[in-house]
Short mmCIF file of C-alpha atoms and ligand atoms in Angstrom, two decimals:
data_model
loop_
_atom_site.label_atom_id
_atom_site.label_comp_id
_atom_site.label_asym_id
_atom_site.label_seq_id
_atom_site.Cartn_x
_atom_site.Cartn_y
_atom_site.Cartn_z
CA MET A 1426 -58.48 -57.26 -60.51
CA PHE A 1427 -56.48 -56.45 -63.63
CA GLU A 1428 -57.57 -52.81 -63.33
CA GLN A 1429 -56.23 -52.78 -59.77
CA LEU A 1430 -52.81 -53.90 -61.05
CA ASP A 1431 -52.87 -51.23 -63.77
CA GLN A 1432 -53.83 -48.64 -61.20
CA ILE A 1433 -50.93 -49.68 -58.91
CA GLU A 1434 -48.48 -49.51 -61.82
CA LYS A 1435 -49.64 -46.04 -62.77
CA GLU A 1436 -49.56 -44.66 -59.23
CA ALA A 1437 -46.23 -46.32 -58.36
CA LYS A 1438 -44.58 -44.85 -61.47
CA ALA A 1439 -45.99 -41.41 -60.68
CA ALA A 1440 -44.72 -41.68 -57.12
CA LEU A 1441 -41.30 -42.80 -58.36
CA ALA A 1442 -41.07 -39.67 -60.52
CA ASN A 1443 -41.27 -37.61 -57.30
CA VAL A 1444 -38.53 -39.50 -55.47
CA GLN A 1445 -35.66 -37.08 -54.71
CA SER A 1446 -33.43 -38.98 -52.33
CA LEU A 1447 -32.39 -42.44 -51.15
CA ASP A 1448 -34.63 -41.95 -48.12
CA ASP A 1449 -37.60 -41.17 -50.39
CA LEU A 1450 -36.76 -44.28 -52.39
CA ALA A 1451 -36.74 -46.49 -49.30
CA ALA A 1452 -40.20 -45.13 -48.36
CA TRP A 1453 -41.41 -45.68 -51.93
CA ARG A 1454 -40.18 -49.28 -51.81
CA THR A 1455 -42.07 -49.93 -48.56
CA GLN A 1456 -45.23 -48.54 -50.03
CA TRP A 1457 -45.17 -50.15 -53.46
CA THR A 1458 -42.82 -53.06 -54.11
CA GLY A 1459 -41.85 -54.17 -50.58
CA LYS A 1460 -43.05 -57.35 -48.87
CA LYS A 1461 -46.08 -55.60 -47.44
CA GLY A 1462 -46.44 -53.06 -50.24
CA SER A 1463 -49.45 -52.46 -52.47
CA LEU A 1464 -48.18 -54.79 -55.20
CA ALA A 1465 -47.69 -57.70 -52.79
CA GLN A 1466 -51.14 -57.11 -51.30
CA ALA A 1467 -52.75 -57.09 -54.77
CA SER A 1468 -51.05 -60.42 -55.58
CA GLN A 1469 -52.87 -62.08 -52.70
CA SER A 1470 -56.18 -61.62 -54.48
CA ILE A 1471 -55.09 -64.15 -57.14
CA GLY A 1472 -56.86 -66.83 -55.12
CA LYS A 1473 -60.21 -65.14 -55.73
CA LEU A 1474 -59.77 -65.29 -59.53
CA ASP A 1475 -61.27 -67.77 -61.86
CA PRO A 1476 -58.48 -70.39 -62.34
CA LYS A 1477 -58.37 -69.74 -66.08
CA ASP A 1478 -57.56 -66.07 -65.49
CA ARG A 1479 -54.82 -66.79 -63.01
CA PRO A 1480 -51.90 -67.31 -65.50
CA ALA A 1481 -52.67 -64.02 -67.23
CA PHE A 1482 -52.84 -62.27 -63.86
CA GLY A 1483 -49.55 -63.87 -62.86
CA GLN A 1484 -47.89 -62.70 -66.07
CA ARG A 1485 -49.22 -59.19 -65.70
CA PHE A 1486 -48.10 -59.07 -62.06
CA GLY A 1487 -44.61 -60.30 -63.03
CA ALA A 1488 -44.24 -57.74 -65.82
CA ILE A 1489 -45.26 -54.84 -63.55
CA LYS A 1490 -42.96 -56.00 -60.77
CA GLN A 1491 -40.03 -56.28 -63.18
CA ALA A 1492 -40.67 -52.89 -64.78
CA LEU A 1493 -40.92 -51.18 -61.39
CA SER A 1494 -37.80 -52.96 -60.10
CA GLU A 1495 -35.77 -51.91 -63.13
CA GLN A 1496 -36.82 -48.27 -62.82
CA GLU A 1497 -36.16 -48.39 -59.11
CA ALA A 1498 -32.65 -49.83 -59.64
CA THR A 1499 -31.79 -47.20 -62.24
CA LEU A 1500 -32.98 -44.43 -59.98
CA GLU A 1501 -31.17 -45.90 -56.98
CA SER A 1502 -27.81 -45.94 -58.73
CA ARG A 1503 -28.36 -42.36 -59.94
CA LEU A 1504 -29.22 -41.20 -56.43
CA GLN A 1505 -26.24 -43.06 -54.94
CA SER A 1506 -23.76 -41.45 -57.27
CA ALA A 1507 -25.34 -38.03 -56.66
CA ALA A 1508 -25.02 -38.58 -52.89
CA LEU A 1509 -21.39 -39.63 -53.27
CA HIS A 1510 -20.68 -36.63 -55.42
CA GLN A 1511 -22.21 -34.31 -52.86
CA GLU A 1512 -20.26 -35.93 -50.05
CA LEU A 1513 -16.99 -35.54 -51.94
CA GLU A 1514 -17.78 -31.96 -52.68
CA GLU A 1515 -18.51 -31.18 -49.03
CA ASP A 1516 -15.31 -32.88 -47.82
CA ALA A 1517 -13.18 -31.46 -50.60
CA VAL A 1518 -9.65 -30.32 -49.70
CA ASP A 1519 -8.79 -26.95 -51.12
CA ILE A 1520 -5.35 -27.63 -52.50
CA SER A 1521 -4.90 -23.98 -53.42
CA LEU A 1522 -4.69 -22.99 -49.71
CA PRO A 1523 -1.14 -22.15 -48.61
CA GLY A 1524 0.35 -24.90 -46.42
CA ARG A 1525 0.97 -24.49 -42.71
CA ALA A 1526 4.68 -23.82 -42.13
CA ALA A 1527 6.36 -26.70 -40.34
CA ASN A 1528 8.20 -25.75 -37.19
CA ILE A 1529 11.70 -26.89 -38.02
CA GLY A 1530 14.03 -27.53 -35.11
CA ARG A 1531 17.52 -26.07 -34.97
CA LEU A 1532 20.73 -26.95 -33.27
CA HIS A 1533 21.35 -25.02 -30.08
CA PRO A 1534 23.91 -22.21 -30.61
CA SER A 1535 26.29 -23.90 -28.16
CA THR A 1536 26.07 -27.13 -30.15
CA GLN A 1537 26.66 -25.24 -33.39
CA SER A 1538 29.69 -23.55 -31.90
CA LEU A 1539 31.04 -26.83 -30.46
CA ARG A 1540 30.65 -28.50 -33.86
CA ARG A 1541 32.44 -25.65 -35.59
CA ILE A 1542 35.35 -25.84 -33.14
CA GLN A 1543 35.49 -29.64 -33.45
CA HIS A 1544 35.49 -29.40 -37.23
CA ILE A 1545 38.40 -26.93 -37.27
CA PHE A 1546 40.52 -29.08 -34.96
CA ALA A 1547 39.56 -32.30 -36.75
CA GLU A 1548 40.99 -30.76 -39.92
CA MET A 1549 44.23 -30.18 -38.02
CA GLY A 1550 44.36 -33.88 -37.11
CA PHE A 1551 42.90 -33.73 -33.60
CA GLN A 1552 40.78 -36.61 -32.24
CA VAL A 1553 37.65 -35.82 -30.20
CA TRP A 1554 37.49 -37.37 -26.74
CA GLU A 1555 34.75 -37.33 -24.14
CA SER A 1556 35.49 -37.27 -20.47
CA ARG A 1557 33.25 -37.53 -17.37
CA GLU A 1558 31.35 -34.59 -15.87
CA VAL A 1559 31.40 -35.96 -12.31
CA GLU A 1560 35.03 -36.07 -11.26
CA SER A 1561 37.14 -36.89 -8.25
CA ASP A 1562 38.84 -34.04 -6.46
CA GLU A 1563 42.06 -35.82 -7.36
CA TYR A 1564 41.56 -35.48 -11.11
CA ASN A 1565 39.91 -32.05 -11.04
CA PHE A 1566 42.63 -30.52 -8.83
CA GLU A 1567 45.41 -32.65 -7.34
CA LEU A 1568 46.76 -34.32 -10.47
CA LEU A 1569 46.63 -30.92 -12.16
CA ASN A 1570 49.18 -29.64 -9.69
CA MET A 1571 46.71 -28.22 -7.17
CA PRO A 1572 47.02 -30.17 -3.92
CA ALA A 1573 44.54 -29.57 -1.09
CA HIS A 1574 44.75 -25.98 0.23
CA HIS A 1575 46.56 -24.80 -2.90
CA PRO A 1576 45.49 -21.16 -3.26
CA ALA A 1577 44.83 -21.59 -7.00
CA ARG A 1578 41.82 -23.75 -6.13
CA ASP A 1579 40.06 -20.48 -5.38
CA MET A 1580 40.07 -19.80 -9.12
CA TRP A 1581 37.30 -22.38 -9.45
CA ASP A 1582 34.35 -22.31 -7.05
CA THR A 1583 33.22 -25.87 -6.84
CA PHE A 1584 30.03 -27.95 -6.58
CA TYR A 1585 30.70 -30.96 -4.34
CA VAL A 1586 28.73 -34.17 -4.83
CA GLN A 1587 27.84 -36.50 -1.96
CA SER A 1588 30.22 -39.43 -2.00
CA ASP A 1589 30.17 -42.83 -0.21
CA ASP A 1590 33.94 -42.75 0.11
CA PRO A 1591 35.03 -40.38 2.93
CA GLN A 1592 38.60 -40.43 1.54
CA GLN A 1593 37.60 -39.21 -1.87
CA LYS A 1594 35.81 -35.93 -2.53
CA VAL A 1595 33.63 -35.94 -5.62
CA VAL A 1596 32.94 -32.77 -7.63
CA LEU A 1597 31.18 -31.60 -10.76
CA ARG A 1598 34.19 -30.79 -12.92
CA THR A 1599 34.98 -27.09 -12.86
CA HIS A 1600 36.86 -27.32 -16.17
CA THR A 1601 37.59 -29.91 -18.86
CA SER A 1602 41.28 -30.08 -17.84
CA PRO A 1603 40.93 -33.32 -15.75
CA GLY A 1604 40.31 -34.99 -19.13
CA GLN A 1605 44.01 -34.32 -19.85
CA ILE A 1606 45.02 -36.84 -17.17
CA HIS A 1607 42.49 -39.45 -18.37
CA VAL A 1608 43.77 -39.17 -21.94
CA MET A 1609 47.44 -39.32 -20.90
CA ARG A 1610 46.89 -42.34 -18.65
CA THR A 1611 45.00 -44.10 -21.47
CA LEU A 1612 47.30 -43.30 -24.42
CA ASN A 1613 50.67 -43.29 -22.68
CA PRO A 1614 53.32 -43.80 -24.10
CA GLU A 1615 51.86 -42.67 -27.45
CA PRO A 1616 51.97 -39.05 -28.69
CA ILE A 1617 48.67 -37.24 -28.18
CA ARG A 1618 46.60 -34.77 -30.20
CA VAL A 1619 43.04 -34.53 -28.85
CA ILE A 1620 40.30 -32.10 -27.98
CA LEU A 1621 37.83 -32.74 -25.15
CA PRO A 1622 34.53 -30.87 -25.43
CA GLY A 1623 31.98 -30.94 -22.61
CA LYS A 1624 30.01 -29.25 -19.84
CA CYS A 1625 31.59 -27.67 -16.77
CA TYR A 1626 30.03 -26.41 -13.55
CA ARG A 1627 31.02 -23.58 -11.23
CA TYR A 1628 29.48 -22.53 -7.97
CA GLU A 1629 29.58 -18.85 -8.81
CA PRO A 1630 26.97 -16.13 -9.01
CA VAL A 1631 25.30 -16.16 -12.40
CA SER A 1632 25.88 -12.92 -14.27
CA ALA A 1633 25.85 -11.56 -17.80
CA ARG A 1634 29.31 -13.10 -18.38
CA SER A 1635 29.21 -16.20 -16.17
CA GLU A 1636 26.88 -19.19 -16.03
CA MET A 1637 26.81 -21.97 -13.44
CA MET A 1638 26.91 -24.50 -16.26
CA PHE A 1639 28.72 -23.84 -19.54
CA HIS A 1640 30.82 -25.66 -22.11
CA GLN A 1641 34.54 -25.82 -22.61
CA VAL A 1642 36.73 -27.35 -25.26
CA GLU A 1643 40.02 -28.61 -23.90
CA GLY A 1644 42.95 -29.32 -26.18
CA LEU A 1645 46.03 -31.45 -25.46
CA VAL A 1646 49.08 -32.14 -27.59
CA ILE A 1647 51.96 -34.29 -26.30
CA GLY A 1648 55.02 -35.20 -28.34
CA ARG A 1649 58.77 -35.36 -28.26
CA ASN A 1650 59.66 -31.88 -29.42
CA ILE A 1651 56.55 -29.84 -28.83
CA THR A 1652 57.35 -26.19 -28.15
CA MET A 1653 55.61 -22.89 -27.55
CA ALA A 1654 55.90 -22.31 -31.33
CA ASP A 1655 53.55 -25.28 -31.92
CA LEU A 1656 51.09 -23.83 -29.42
CA LYS A 1657 51.18 -20.44 -31.13
CA GLY A 1658 50.88 -21.86 -34.64
CA THR A 1659 47.97 -24.15 -33.76
CA LEU A 1660 45.98 -21.52 -31.89
CA ALA A 1661 46.60 -18.76 -34.45
CA ASN A 1662 45.41 -21.15 -37.15
CA PHE A 1663 42.32 -21.91 -35.09
CA ALA A 1664 41.56 -18.20 -34.53
CA ARG A 1665 41.86 -17.47 -38.25
CA ARG A 1666 39.44 -20.25 -39.17
CA MET A 1667 37.04 -19.50 -36.35
CA PHE A 1668 36.85 -15.72 -36.69
CA LYS A 1669 38.52 -14.12 -39.70
CA ASP A 1670 41.29 -15.00 -42.15
CA ASP A 1671 43.56 -12.09 -41.30
CA VAL A 1672 42.69 -11.83 -37.59
CA LYS A 1673 45.53 -10.59 -35.38
CA VAL A 1674 46.34 -12.81 -32.39
CA ARG A 1675 48.27 -11.87 -29.26
CA TYR A 1676 49.56 -13.92 -26.33
CA ARG A 1677 49.52 -12.47 -22.82
CA PRO A 1678 51.40 -14.03 -19.92
CA SER A 1679 49.02 -15.62 -17.45
CA TYR A 1680 48.90 -18.25 -14.73
CA PHE A 1681 47.41 -21.74 -14.53
CA PRO A 1682 48.87 -24.28 -12.06
CA PHE A 1683 48.88 -27.03 -14.72
CA THR A 1684 50.81 -25.14 -17.43
CA GLU A 1685 54.18 -23.40 -17.40
CA PRO A 1686 54.50 -20.96 -19.00
CA SER A 1687 50.83 -20.02 -19.24
CA VAL A 1688 49.20 -17.56 -21.64
CA GLU A 1689 45.89 -16.03 -22.41
CA VAL A 1690 45.09 -15.65 -26.09
CA ASP A 1691 43.37 -12.55 -27.45
CA ILE A 1692 42.24 -11.67 -30.94
CA GLU A 1693 42.00 -8.17 -32.32
CA CYS A 1694 38.43 -6.92 -31.79
CA PHE A 1695 36.59 -7.62 -35.05
CA ILE A 1696 33.84 -5.18 -34.16
CA CYS A 1697 36.03 -2.07 -34.05
CA GLY A 1698 39.16 -3.40 -35.80
CA GLY A 1699 41.27 -2.64 -32.73
CA GLU A 1700 40.14 0.97 -32.32
CA GLY A 1701 38.40 0.24 -28.99
CA CYS A 1702 34.65 -0.20 -28.52
CA ARG A 1703 31.97 -1.34 -26.06
CA ILE A 1704 32.48 -5.05 -26.86
CA CYS A 1705 36.25 -5.03 -26.28
CA LYS A 1706 35.87 -2.59 -23.41
CA LYS A 1707 37.99 -0.04 -25.28
CA SER A 1708 41.04 -2.35 -25.24
CA GLY A 1709 40.91 -3.31 -28.93
CA TRP A 1710 41.36 -7.00 -27.95
CA LEU A 1711 39.02 -9.91 -27.11
CA GLU A 1712 40.10 -12.83 -24.92
CA ILE A 1713 39.27 -16.20 -26.47
CA LEU A 1714 41.09 -18.88 -24.44
CA GLY A 1715 43.66 -19.90 -21.84
CA ALA A 1716 46.63 -22.09 -22.72
CA GLY A 1717 50.20 -23.06 -21.87
CA MET A 1718 52.94 -25.70 -21.98
CA VAL A 1719 51.92 -28.75 -19.94
CA HIS A 1720 53.54 -28.55 -16.48
CA PRO A 1721 56.20 -31.27 -15.84
CA THR A 1722 54.28 -32.44 -12.75
CA VAL A 1723 51.14 -32.95 -14.85
CA LEU A 1724 53.14 -34.83 -17.52
CA ARG A 1725 54.52 -37.09 -14.79
CA ASN A 1726 51.02 -37.62 -13.32
CA GLY A 1727 49.89 -38.72 -16.76
CA GLY A 1728 52.79 -41.18 -17.07
CA TYR A 1729 55.02 -39.17 -19.41
CA ASP A 1730 58.65 -38.42 -18.53
CA PRO A 1731 59.14 -34.64 -18.86
CA ALA A 1732 62.79 -35.25 -19.82
CA GLU A 1733 61.55 -36.92 -23.03
CA TRP A 1734 58.10 -35.50 -23.60
CA SER A 1735 56.60 -32.04 -23.78
CA GLY A 1736 53.25 -30.67 -24.78
CA PHE A 1737 50.78 -27.85 -24.76
CA ALA A 1738 47.18 -27.56 -23.61
CA PHE A 1739 44.40 -25.03 -24.00
CA GLY A 1740 40.83 -24.47 -22.81
CA MET A 1741 38.17 -22.29 -24.40
CA GLY A 1742 34.49 -21.45 -23.81
CA PRO A 1743 32.22 -21.82 -26.85
CA GLU A 1744 29.45 -19.70 -25.29
CA ARG A 1745 31.80 -16.77 -24.74
CA GLN A 1746 33.14 -17.11 -28.30
CA THR A 1747 29.58 -17.17 -29.66
CA MET A 1748 28.83 -14.03 -27.64
CA LEU A 1749 31.75 -12.31 -29.33
CA ARG A 1750 30.79 -13.46 -32.83
CA TYR A 1751 27.17 -12.37 -32.56
CA ASP A 1752 27.46 -9.49 -30.09
CA ILE A 1753 25.30 -11.25 -27.46
CA ASP A 1754 25.32 -9.20 -24.31
CA ASP A 1755 24.21 -11.79 -21.76
CA ILE A 1756 25.28 -15.45 -21.43
CA ARG A 1757 22.00 -16.27 -19.61
CA TRP A 1758 20.22 -16.27 -22.97
CA PHE A 1759 21.89 -19.58 -23.86
CA PHE A 1760 20.12 -21.72 -21.28
CA SER A 1761 16.94 -19.74 -20.58
CA ASN A 1762 15.05 -21.73 -23.26
CA ASP A 1763 13.62 -18.64 -24.92
CA GLY A 1764 12.60 -19.53 -28.48
CA ARG A 1765 13.00 -15.91 -29.62
CA PHE A 1766 16.73 -16.14 -28.88
CA LEU A 1767 17.30 -19.70 -30.04
CA GLU A 1768 15.52 -19.39 -33.39
CA GLN A 1769 17.94 -16.69 -34.56
CA PHE A 1770 20.67 -19.28 -34.96
CA GLY A 1771 19.63 -21.09 -38.15
C1 FA5 B 87 40.24 -22.89 -17.31
O1 FA5 B 87 39.17 -23.42 -16.97
C2 FA5 B 87 41.44 -23.71 -17.70
N1 FA5 B 87 41.17 -25.08 -17.41
C3 FA5 B 87 41.78 -23.49 -19.16
C4 FA5 B 87 43.10 -24.05 -19.55
C5 FA5 B 87 43.17 -25.33 -20.06
C6 FA5 B 87 44.28 -23.32 -19.39
C7 FA5 B 87 44.40 -25.88 -20.42
C8 FA5 B 87 45.51 -23.87 -19.72
C9 FA5 B 87 45.55 -25.13 -20.26
P1 FA5 B 87 39.28 -20.47 -17.27
O2 FA5 B 87 38.72 -20.54 -15.91
O3 FA5 B 87 39.86 -19.18 -17.73
O4 FA5 B 87 40.41 -21.59 -17.49
O5 FA5 B 87 38.14 -20.92 -18.30
C10 FA5 B 87 38.40 -21.12 -19.66
C11 FA5 B 87 37.27 -20.56 -20.50
O6 FA5 B 87 36.03 -21.10 -20.06
C12 FA5 B 87 37.11 -19.05 -20.35
O7 FA5 B 87 37.95 -18.38 -21.24
C13 FA5 B 87 35.68 -18.85 -20.69
O8 FA5 B 87 35.52 -18.81 -22.09
C14 FA5 B 87 35.01 -20.12 -20.19
N2 FA5 B 87 34.36 -19.89 -18.89
C15 FA5 B 87 34.94 -19.90 -17.67
N3 FA5 B 87 34.05 -19.66 -16.70
C16 FA5 B 87 32.85 -19.49 -17.32
C17 FA5 B 87 31.52 -19.23 -16.86
N4 FA5 B 87 31.22 -19.12 -15.58
N5 FA5 B 87 30.53 -19.11 -17.79
C18 FA5 B 87 30.84 -19.26 -19.10
N6 FA5 B 87 32.05 -19.52 -19.59
C19 FA5 B 87 33.07 -19.63 -18.71
#
């Protein structure tokens, strides 16, 4: 009996020396020290022993079991840490690899241009106002001195919106100028110095120069002694800050029903310095906005008495100005959602 225990100890230790993995160890445990293993089976023969030999057998059995368990535990912890080590090595992150570049978003060039314009006018003391994009015919045309059938309405081809009120035509605003009336009717009788940026819509064929939807920035100044000199000073200052410090500005007579007199403002072509090139169509000048002194009828419609008050207004297109600054040959790029175009404007 005692020899059998010795034999088990010897063989179990030899087998343990060959264990390479946690799986091997589990199999070893089943075979040798587990509930149905060789050691447990040998212990059952204690009943066949002479009672006087039983304590010695018990002691021997206990000593072997403890020795095997200790060796098994030591090996198990070694195998576990080796397995963990291997796992960490396999899952290791190579921190020397270059990172993947994040795709950083950018502001749309129209937004950048709008912000630049707003910033320049804010520095000159202008407030920024927002006005509605869906307008009544009254605000878009009539109150701006263009009654029904006025020929000047042809200047703006219009999108009409279905309206529940048969008396009132509803349009997508063709320009930001109706905002002038909203501001005047809200602030009257205070002096006014605001800009109104926003989207406009025109039912015209889309071309390299004209979109169906585009932005405008309207400006309106109303005060007691506002003259054409204020208009010229403000807009020349704007042109210098927007384009170039020493840019030359010229004012050409023009016509808008809501201003009198009306002008169009050009800057000297910064591509050719006034010599004449493809961008300025050989004229040496680039048009940047329309403007004029607010028409007395419009002042009256806004609640200001033209005998006491005067003012000037202007309207510009940020997309067209951006086209000039960056020599962009087609306005359709702005809203075609082509990343190759948009990502150039960091
Ligand atoms: C107007 O819309 C006037 N309301 C401007 C104004 C305001 C004059 C206040 C006097 C006083 P005009 O149609 O020229 O004017 O448009 C003004 C600017 O909007 C143009 O100079 C141009 O930059 C831009 N614009 C006009 N139509 C388009 C279009 N289809 N696509 C892109 N930009 C346009």
